PDB file of C-alpha atoms in Angstrom:
ATOM      1  CA  GLU K   1       0.124  -0.048   0.391  1.00 76.00           C
ATOM      2  CA  PRO K   2       1.273   3.330  -0.733  1.00 79.00           C
ATOM      3  CA  GLU K   3       2.610   5.755   1.593  1.00 92.00           C
ATOM      4  CA  VAL K   4       3.678   8.596   2.819  1.00 96.00           C
ATOM      5  CA  THR K   5       7.366   8.785   4.460  1.00 96.00           C
ATOM      6  CA  GLN K   6       9.207  11.395   6.256  1.00 97.00           C
ATOM      7  CA  THR K   7      12.610  11.798   7.458  1.00 95.00           C
ATOM      8  CA  PRO K   8      14.026  11.673  10.111  1.00 96.00           C
ATOM      9  CA  SER K   9      11.901  10.549  12.353  1.00 96.00           C
ATOM     10  CA  HIS K  10      13.516  12.261  15.397  1.00 97.00           C
ATOM     11  CA  GLN K  11      15.326  15.209  15.110  1.00 97.00           C
ATOM     12  CA  VAL K  12      17.578  16.920  17.961  1.00 97.00           C
ATOM     13  CA  THR K  13      18.699  20.408  17.395  1.00 97.00           C
ATOM     14  CA  GLN K  14      20.094  23.744  18.843  1.00 97.00           C
ATOM     15  CA  MET K  15      18.226  26.698  19.426  1.00 97.00           C
ATOM     16  CA  GLY K  16      18.741  29.313  16.443  1.00 97.00           C
ATOM     17  CA  GLN K  17      19.723  26.509  14.237  1.00 97.00           C
ATOM     18  CA  GLU K  18      18.352  25.594  11.044  1.00 97.00           C
ATOM     19  CA  VAL K  19      16.329  21.985  10.479  1.00 98.00           C
ATOM     20  CA  ILE K  20      14.854  20.427   7.492  1.00 97.00           C
ATOM     21  CA  LEU K  21      12.039  18.258   7.404  1.00 97.00           C
ATOM     22  CA  ARG K  22      11.662  15.712   4.441  1.00 97.00           C
ATOM     23  CA  CYS K  23       8.647  14.353   2.704  1.00 97.00           C
ATOM     24  CA  VAL K  24       8.157  11.595  -0.215  1.00 96.00           C
ATOM     25  CA  PRO K  25       4.355  11.946  -0.944  1.00 95.00           C
ATOM     26  CA  ILE K  26       2.286   9.277  -2.476  1.00 94.00           C
ATOM     27  CA  SER K  27       3.334   9.007  -6.317  1.00 90.00           C
ATOM     28  CA  ASN K  28       0.154   9.859  -7.553  1.00 88.00           C
ATOM     29  CA  HIS K  29      -1.010  12.478  -5.269  1.00 92.00           C
ATOM     30  CA  LEU K  30      -0.726  16.152  -6.339  1.00 90.00           C
ATOM     31  CA  TYR K  31      -1.517  18.118  -2.931  1.00 92.00           C
ATOM     32  CA  PHE K  32       0.774  18.568  -0.016  1.00 94.00           C
ATOM     33  CA  TYR K  33       0.597  19.574   3.725  1.00 96.00           C
ATOM     34  CA  TRP K  34       2.704  19.830   6.543  1.00 97.00           C
ATOM     35  CA  TYR K  35       0.954  19.707  10.112  1.00 97.00           C
ATOM     36  CA  ARG K  36       2.323  19.793  13.059  1.00 97.00           C
ATOM     37  CA  GLN K  37       1.355  18.299  16.862  1.00 97.00           C
ATOM     38  CA  ILE K  38       2.769  19.788  20.329  1.00 96.00           C
ATOM     39  CA  LEU K  39       2.646  17.091  22.732  1.00 93.00           C
ATOM     40  CA  GLY K  40      -1.127  17.050  24.070  1.00 90.00           C
ATOM     41  CA  GLN K  41      -2.342  19.681  21.941  1.00 93.00           C
ATOM     42  CA  LYS K  42      -4.206  19.893  18.651  1.00 95.00           C
ATOM     43  CA  VAL K  43      -2.796  18.324  15.513  1.00 96.00           C
ATOM     44  CA  GLU K  44      -2.357  22.298  13.814  1.00 96.00           C
ATOM     45  CA  PHE K  45      -2.570  23.227   9.758  1.00 94.00           C
ATOM     46  CA  LEU K  46       0.660  24.482   8.806  1.00 96.00           C
ATOM     47  CA  VAL K  47       0.474  24.838   4.961  1.00 95.00           C
ATOM     48  CA  SER K  48      -0.670  23.410   1.688  1.00 93.00           C
ATOM     49  CA  PHE K  49       1.449  23.022  -1.368  1.00 93.00           C
ATOM     50  CA  TYR K  50      -0.125  22.636  -5.065  1.00 91.00           C
ATOM     51  CA  ASN K  51       1.188  22.999  -8.771  1.00 88.00           C
ATOM     52  CA  ASN K  52       4.658  23.999  -6.832  1.00 89.00           C
ATOM     53  CA  GLU K  53       3.397  26.803  -5.065  1.00 92.00           C
ATOM     54  CA  ILE K  54       1.839  27.538  -1.528  1.00 93.00           C
ATOM     55  CA  SER K  55      -2.290  27.351  -1.474  1.00 91.00           C
ATOM     56  CA  GLU K  56      -2.963  28.183   1.932  1.00 90.00           C
ATOM     57  CA  LYS K  57      -0.954  28.508   5.194  1.00 91.00           C
ATOM     58  CA  SER K  58      -2.038  29.181   8.847  1.00 92.00           C
ATOM     59  CA  GLU K  59      -0.823  32.172  11.291  1.00 92.00           C
ATOM     60  CA  ILE K  60       2.211  29.254  12.635  1.00 94.00           C
ATOM     61  CA  PHE K  61       3.750  29.273   8.897  1.00 95.00           C
ATOM     62  CA  ASP K  62       5.821  32.834   9.205  1.00 94.00           C
ATOM     63  CA  ASP K  63       8.816  33.878   7.729  1.00 94.00           C
ATOM     64  CA  GLN K  64      10.703  31.528   9.900  1.00 96.00           C
ATOM     65  CA  PHE K  65       8.986  28.640   7.511  1.00 97.00           C
ATOM     66  CA  SER K  66       9.310  27.294   4.049  1.00 97.00           C
ATOM     67  CA  VAL K  67       8.813  24.608   1.614  1.00 97.00           C
ATOM     68  CA  GLU K  68      10.105  23.415  -1.173  1.00 94.00           C
ATOM     69  CA  ARG K  69       9.340  20.749  -3.685  1.00 92.00           C
ATOM     70  CA  PRO K  70      13.231  20.265  -5.203  1.00 87.00           C
ATOM     71  CA  ASP K  71      12.200  17.496  -7.263  1.00 87.00           C
ATOM     72  CA  GLY K  72      10.037  15.057  -8.362  1.00 79.00           C
ATOM     73  CA  SER K  73       9.220  13.173  -5.217  1.00 87.00           C
ATOM     74  CA  ASN K  74      10.713  15.234  -2.435  1.00 93.00           C
ATOM     75  CA  PHE K  75       8.249  17.790  -0.163  1.00 95.00           C
ATOM     76  CA  THR K  76      10.351  19.380   2.379  1.00 97.00           C
ATOM     77  CA  LEU K  77      10.017  21.817   5.024  1.00 98.00           C
ATOM     78  CA  LYS K  78      12.554  24.202   6.464  1.00 97.00           C
ATOM     79  CA  ILE K  79      12.533  25.969   9.572  1.00 97.00           C
ATOM     80  CA  ARG K  80      15.333  28.962   9.406  1.00 96.00           C
ATOM     81  CA  SER K  81      16.019  29.497  12.926  1.00 95.00           C
ATOM     82  CA  THR K  82      14.489  27.477  15.417  1.00 97.00           C
ATOM     83  CA  LYS K  83      12.702  28.313  18.383  1.00 96.00           C
ATOM     84  CA  LEU K  84      12.126  26.243  22.130  1.00 97.00           C
ATOM     85  CA  GLU K  85       8.482  26.496  20.819  1.00 96.00           C
ATOM     86  CA  ASP K  86       8.885  24.853  17.443  1.00 97.00           C
ATOM     87  CA  SER K  87       9.404  21.469  19.353  1.00 98.00           C
ATOM     88  CA  ALA K  88       7.116  19.407  18.315  1.00 97.00           C
ATOM     89  CA  MET K  89       5.870  16.283  15.636  1.00 97.00           C
ATOM     90  CA  TYR K  90       5.511  17.369  12.263  1.00 98.00           C
ATOM     91  CA  PHE K  91       3.296  15.702  10.068  1.00 98.00           C
ATOM     92  CA  CYS K  92       3.343  15.544   6.143  1.00 97.00           C
ATOM     93  CA  ALA K  93       0.403  14.552   4.307  1.00 96.00           C
ATOM     94  CA  SER K  94      -0.848  14.191   0.604  1.00 94.00           C
ATOM     95  CA  SER K  95      -3.976  13.768  -1.208  1.00 91.00           C
ATOM     96  CA  ASP K  96      -4.740  13.241  -4.853  1.00 89.00           C
ATOM     97  CA  GLY K  97      -7.130  15.884  -4.879  1.00 82.00           C
ATOM     98  CA  THR K  98     -10.218  13.749  -6.399  1.00 80.00           C
ATOM     99  CA  ASP K  99     -11.717  13.974  -2.758  1.00 76.00           C
ATOM    100  CA  GLU K 100     -10.577  15.573   0.960  1.00 77.00           C
ATOM    101  CA  LYS K 101      -8.854  12.388   2.565  1.00 85.00           C
ATOM    102  CA  LEU K 102      -5.469  13.372   3.383  1.00 90.00           C
ATOM    103  CA  PHE K 103      -2.895  10.557   4.480  1.00 93.00           C
ATOM    104  CA  PHE K 104      -0.659  11.354   7.117  1.00 95.00           C
ATOM    105  CA  GLY K 105       3.237  10.263   7.251  1.00 96.00           C
ATOM    106  CA  SER K 106       4.659   8.987  10.556  1.00 96.00           C
ATOM    107  CA  GLY K 107       6.423  12.210  11.284  1.00 97.00           C
ATOM    108  CA  THR K 108       9.160  14.436  12.270  1.00 98.00           C
ATOM    109  CA  GLN K 109       9.341  14.870  16.472  1.00 97.00           C
ATOM    110  CA  LEU K 110      11.552  17.431  16.385  1.00 98.00           C
ATOM    111  CA  SER K 111      13.137  18.634  19.713  1.00 98.00           C
ATOM    112  CA  VAL K 112      14.740  22.181  19.897  1.00 97.00           C
ATOM    113  CA  LEU K 113      17.350  22.608  23.118  1.00 96.00           C
TER     114      LEU K 113
ATOM    115  CA  GLN W   1     -11.703  31.161  15.583  1.00 69.00           C
ATOM    116  CA  LYS W   2     -12.893  27.956  14.205  1.00 79.00           C
ATOM    117  CA  GLU W   3     -13.266  25.523  16.604  1.00 90.00           C
ATOM    118  CA  VAL W   4     -14.131  21.365  16.536  1.00 95.00           C
ATOM    119  CA  GLU W   5     -14.561  20.658  20.137  1.00 95.00           C
ATOM    120  CA  GLN W   6     -14.695  17.144  21.519  1.00 95.00           C
ATOM    121  CA  ASN W   7     -15.156  15.873  25.177  1.00 90.00           C
ATOM    122  CA  SER W   8     -11.125  14.403  25.541  1.00 86.00           C
ATOM    123  CA  GLY W   9     -12.149  11.392  28.040  1.00 86.00           C
ATOM    124  CA  PRO W  10     -10.873   8.712  28.401  1.00 93.00           C
ATOM    125  CA  LEU W  11     -14.106   6.848  27.250  1.00 96.00           C
ATOM    126  CA  SER W  12     -13.515   3.651  28.821  1.00 97.00           C
ATOM    127  CA  VAL W  13     -15.924   0.595  27.222  1.00 97.00           C
ATOM    128  CA  PRO W  14     -15.702  -3.273  27.975  1.00 97.00           C
ATOM    129  CA  GLU W  15     -14.639  -5.449  24.491  1.00 97.00           C
ATOM    130  CA  GLY W  16     -17.830  -5.807  22.807  1.00 97.00           C
ATOM    131  CA  ALA W  17     -19.699  -2.696  22.949  1.00 97.00           C
ATOM    132  CA  ILE W  18     -20.607   0.112  21.420  1.00 97.00           C
ATOM    133  CA  ALA W  19     -18.297   3.356  21.396  1.00 97.00           C
ATOM    134  CA  SER W  20     -20.119   6.706  20.959  1.00 97.00           C
ATOM    135  CA  LEU W  21     -17.930   9.821  20.037  1.00 97.00           C
ATOM    136  CA  ASN W  22     -18.816  13.005  19.685  1.00 96.00           C
ATOM    137  CA  CYS W  23     -17.997  16.445  18.018  1.00 96.00           C
ATOM    138  CA  THR W  24     -19.518  19.822  17.365  1.00 97.00           C
ATOM    139  CA  TYR W  25     -17.778  22.176  15.464  1.00 95.00           C
ATOM    140  CA  SER W  26     -18.562  26.068  15.169  1.00 93.00           C
ATOM    141  CA  ASP W  27     -18.625  26.921  11.671  1.00 87.00           C
ATOM    142  CA  ARG W  28     -21.576  26.397  10.186  1.00 87.00           C
ATOM    143  CA  GLY W  29     -20.190  26.470   6.564  1.00 85.00           C
ATOM    144  CA  SER W  30     -18.584  23.164   7.058  1.00 87.00           C
ATOM    145  CA  GLN W  31     -19.234  20.986   4.167  1.00 86.00           C
ATOM    146  CA  SER W  32     -16.732  17.984   4.926  1.00 90.00           C
ATOM    147  CA  PHE W  33     -15.957  16.032   8.043  1.00 93.00           C
ATOM    148  CA  PHE W  34     -13.412  13.190   9.216  1.00 95.00           C
ATOM    149  CA  TRP W  35     -12.943  10.810  11.589  1.00 97.00           C
ATOM    150  CA  TYR W  36      -9.209   9.824  12.291  1.00 96.00           C
ATOM    151  CA  ARG W  37      -7.822   7.417  14.721  1.00 97.00           C
ATOM    152  CA  GLN W  38      -4.171   8.214  16.188  1.00 96.00           C
ATOM    153  CA  TYR W  39      -2.551   5.734  18.342  1.00 96.00           C
ATOM    154  CA  SER W  40      -0.053   7.350  21.018  1.00 92.00           C
ATOM    155  CA  GLY W  41       3.050   8.432  19.289  1.00 90.00           C
ATOM    156  CA  LYS W  42       1.788   7.414  15.756  1.00 93.00           C
ATOM    157  CA  SER W  43       0.109   9.911  12.507  1.00 95.00           C
ATOM    158  CA  PRO W  44      -3.245  10.101  12.355  1.00 95.00           C
ATOM    159  CA  GLU W  45      -5.130   7.356  10.084  1.00 94.00           C
ATOM    160  CA  LEU W  46      -8.114   8.453   8.385  1.00 93.00           C
ATOM    161  CA  ILE W  47     -11.128   6.006   9.204  1.00 94.00           C
ATOM    162  CA  MET W  48     -14.406   7.957   7.699  1.00 94.00           C
ATOM    163  CA  SER W  49     -15.304  11.015   6.269  1.00 93.00           C
ATOM    164  CA  ILE W  50     -19.110  12.173   5.789  1.00 95.00           C
ATOM    165  CA  TYR W  51     -20.222  15.409   3.785  1.00 92.00           C
ATOM    166  CA  SER W  52     -23.982  14.742   4.109  1.00 93.00           C
ATOM    167  CA  ASN W  53     -26.945  14.796   6.801  1.00 96.00           C
ATOM    168  CA  GLY W  54     -27.095  11.452   8.322  1.00 96.00           C
ATOM    169  CA  ASP W  55     -25.614   8.115   8.755  1.00 96.00           C
ATOM    170  CA  LYS W  56     -22.596   6.553   6.431  1.00 97.00           C
ATOM    171  CA  GLU W  57     -21.376   2.817   7.882  1.00 97.00           C
ATOM    172  CA  ASP W  58     -18.081   1.237   6.941  1.00 96.00           C
ATOM    173  CA  GLY W  59     -17.609  -2.172   8.661  1.00 97.00           C
ATOM    174  CA  ARG W  60     -17.970  -1.504  12.595  1.00 97.00           C
ATOM    175  CA  PHE W  61     -17.679   2.249  11.981  1.00 98.00           C
ATOM    176  CA  THR W  62     -20.548   4.658  11.575  1.00 98.00           C
ATOM    177  CA  ALA W  63     -20.658   8.098  11.552  1.00 97.00           C
ATOM    178  CA  GLN W  64     -23.453  10.735  12.048  1.00 98.00           C
ATOM    179  CA  LEU W  65     -23.243  14.391  10.406  1.00 97.00           C
ATOM    180  CA  ASN W  66     -25.926  16.678  11.753  1.00 96.00           C
ATOM    181  CA  LYS W  67     -25.375  19.922   9.938  1.00 94.00           C
ATOM    182  CA  ALA W  68     -28.115  21.503  11.469  1.00 94.00           C
ATOM    183  CA  SER W  69     -27.193  21.052  15.154  1.00 95.00           C
ATOM    184  CA  GLN W  70     -23.479  21.048  14.117  1.00 95.00           C
ATOM    185  CA  TYR W  71     -22.652  17.887  15.285  1.00 96.00           C
ATOM    186  CA  VAL W  72     -20.791  15.052  14.194  1.00 97.00           C
ATOM    187  CA  SER W  73     -20.526  11.537  15.804  1.00 97.00           C
ATOM    188  CA  LEU W  74     -18.791   8.213  15.364  1.00 98.00           C
ATOM    189  CA  LEU W  75     -20.546   5.130  16.715  1.00 98.00           C
ATOM    190  CA  ILE W  76     -17.713   2.049  16.750  1.00 98.00           C
ATOM    191  CA  ARG W  77     -19.969  -1.456  16.976  1.00 98.00           C
ATOM    192  CA  ASP W  78     -17.955  -4.546  18.737  1.00 98.00           C
ATOM    193  CA  SER W  79     -15.210  -2.755  20.152  1.00 98.00           C
ATOM    194  CA  GLN W  80     -12.150  -4.340  20.596  1.00 97.00           C
ATOM    195  CA  PRO W  81      -8.809  -3.528  22.548  1.00 97.00           C
ATOM    196  CA  SER W  82      -7.434  -2.528  19.453  1.00 96.00           C
ATOM    197  CA  ASP W  83      -9.491  -0.021  19.216  1.00 97.00           C
ATOM    198  CA  SER W  84      -8.166   1.797  22.204  1.00 97.00           C
ATOM    199  CA  ALA W  85      -6.950   5.143  20.042  1.00 97.00           C
ATOM    200  CA  THR W  86      -7.099   8.959  20.519  1.00 97.00           C
ATOM    201  CA  TYR W  87      -9.837   9.755  18.054  1.00 98.00           C
ATOM    202  CA  LEU W  88      -9.914  12.764  16.269  1.00 97.00           C
ATOM    203  CA  CYS W  89     -12.823  14.969  14.672  1.00 97.00           C
ATOM    204  CA  ALA W  90     -11.504  17.431  11.640  1.00 95.00           C
ATOM    205  CA  VAL W  91     -13.429  19.689   9.453  1.00 93.00           C
ATOM    206  CA  ILE W  92     -12.612  21.685   6.307  1.00 88.00           C
ATOM    207  CA  GLU W  93     -13.372  24.932   7.020  1.00 75.00           C
ATOM    208  CA  GLY W  94     -17.097  26.232   4.714  1.00 62.00           C
ATOM    209  CA  TYR W  95     -17.138  29.576   2.420  1.00 55.00           C
ATOM    210  CA  GLY W  96     -13.576  29.329   1.438  1.00 53.00           C
ATOM    211  CA  GLY W  97     -11.503  26.894   3.014  1.00 53.00           C
ATOM    212  CA  SER W  98      -9.006  24.931   0.765  1.00 59.00           C
ATOM    213  CA  GLN W  99      -9.035  21.395   0.439  1.00 66.00           C
ATOM    214  CA  GLY W 100      -6.543  20.027   3.373  1.00 72.00           C
ATOM    215  CA  ASN W 101      -6.609  22.772   6.022  1.00 85.00           C
ATOM    216  CA  LEU W 102      -8.205  20.278   8.103  1.00 91.00           C
ATOM    217  CA  ILE W 103      -9.083  21.744  11.561  1.00 93.00           C
ATOM    218  CA  PHE W 104      -9.421  19.160  14.114  1.00 95.00           C
ATOM    219  CA  GLY W 105     -10.049  18.595  17.852  1.00 96.00           C
ATOM    220  CA  LYS W 106      -8.436  17.337  20.418  1.00 95.00           C
ATOM    221  CA  GLY W 107      -9.351  13.991  20.324  1.00 96.00           C
ATOM    222  CA  THR W 108     -11.540  11.589  22.277  1.00 97.00           C
ATOM    223  CA  LYS W 109      -8.754   8.904  24.332  1.00 96.00           C
ATOM    224  CA  LEU W 110     -11.021   5.719  23.744  1.00 97.00           C
ATOM    225  CA  SER W 111     -10.169   2.705  25.993  1.00 97.00           C
ATOM    226  CA  VAL W 112     -11.433  -0.469  25.267  1.00 97.00           C
ATOM    227  CA  LYS W 113     -11.063  -2.887  28.281  1.00 96.00           C
ATOM    228  CA  PRO W 114     -10.901  -6.586  27.338  1.00 94.00           C
TER     229      PRO W 114
END
């Protein structure tokens, strides 16, 4: 069964450092998303991406965040200068656009020290 | 601020019983509703989607939607210990909400006792 894959599964970084979280969406999917979940909190929408551009972004997705599809398979989330409050599980998701069903990857646990 | 509210639980049911999970949402224009299951430390997994008022059944799961009351529910029949997880209600914002911009509730933790 096709799945969304994310790497790394865990990332530890120092405050102020840049991190790049990587995702390989399901191959025939056209819509890509990043969500995050702070421990014990709700899953929160960050950004959606379609046709090589951002479709929508939340208030959380400020200037320190960026997304990119550098090639035909990868989808990345970059956090330029990490803060303690960026510590969370980051989920990538994709959909094929025929309905609104999202398929989530297994997540990257980001810990900012 | 669009909100999705769920009782955080825990909801404890015996094996074989019906588990009933409820969700209310604030955006009257919402048209698309989803239930996800999330095991501890894992990613959300889609269980059901529902778009029209009434019931939708899939195996042991039944989703119910009442747009007038802004209420969505999930029934799990013949509950199994493997159903023990947190169940997340998610809604796509109506009137211009884009595909994939899901607003999640905090989830209801279900515990099925053998």
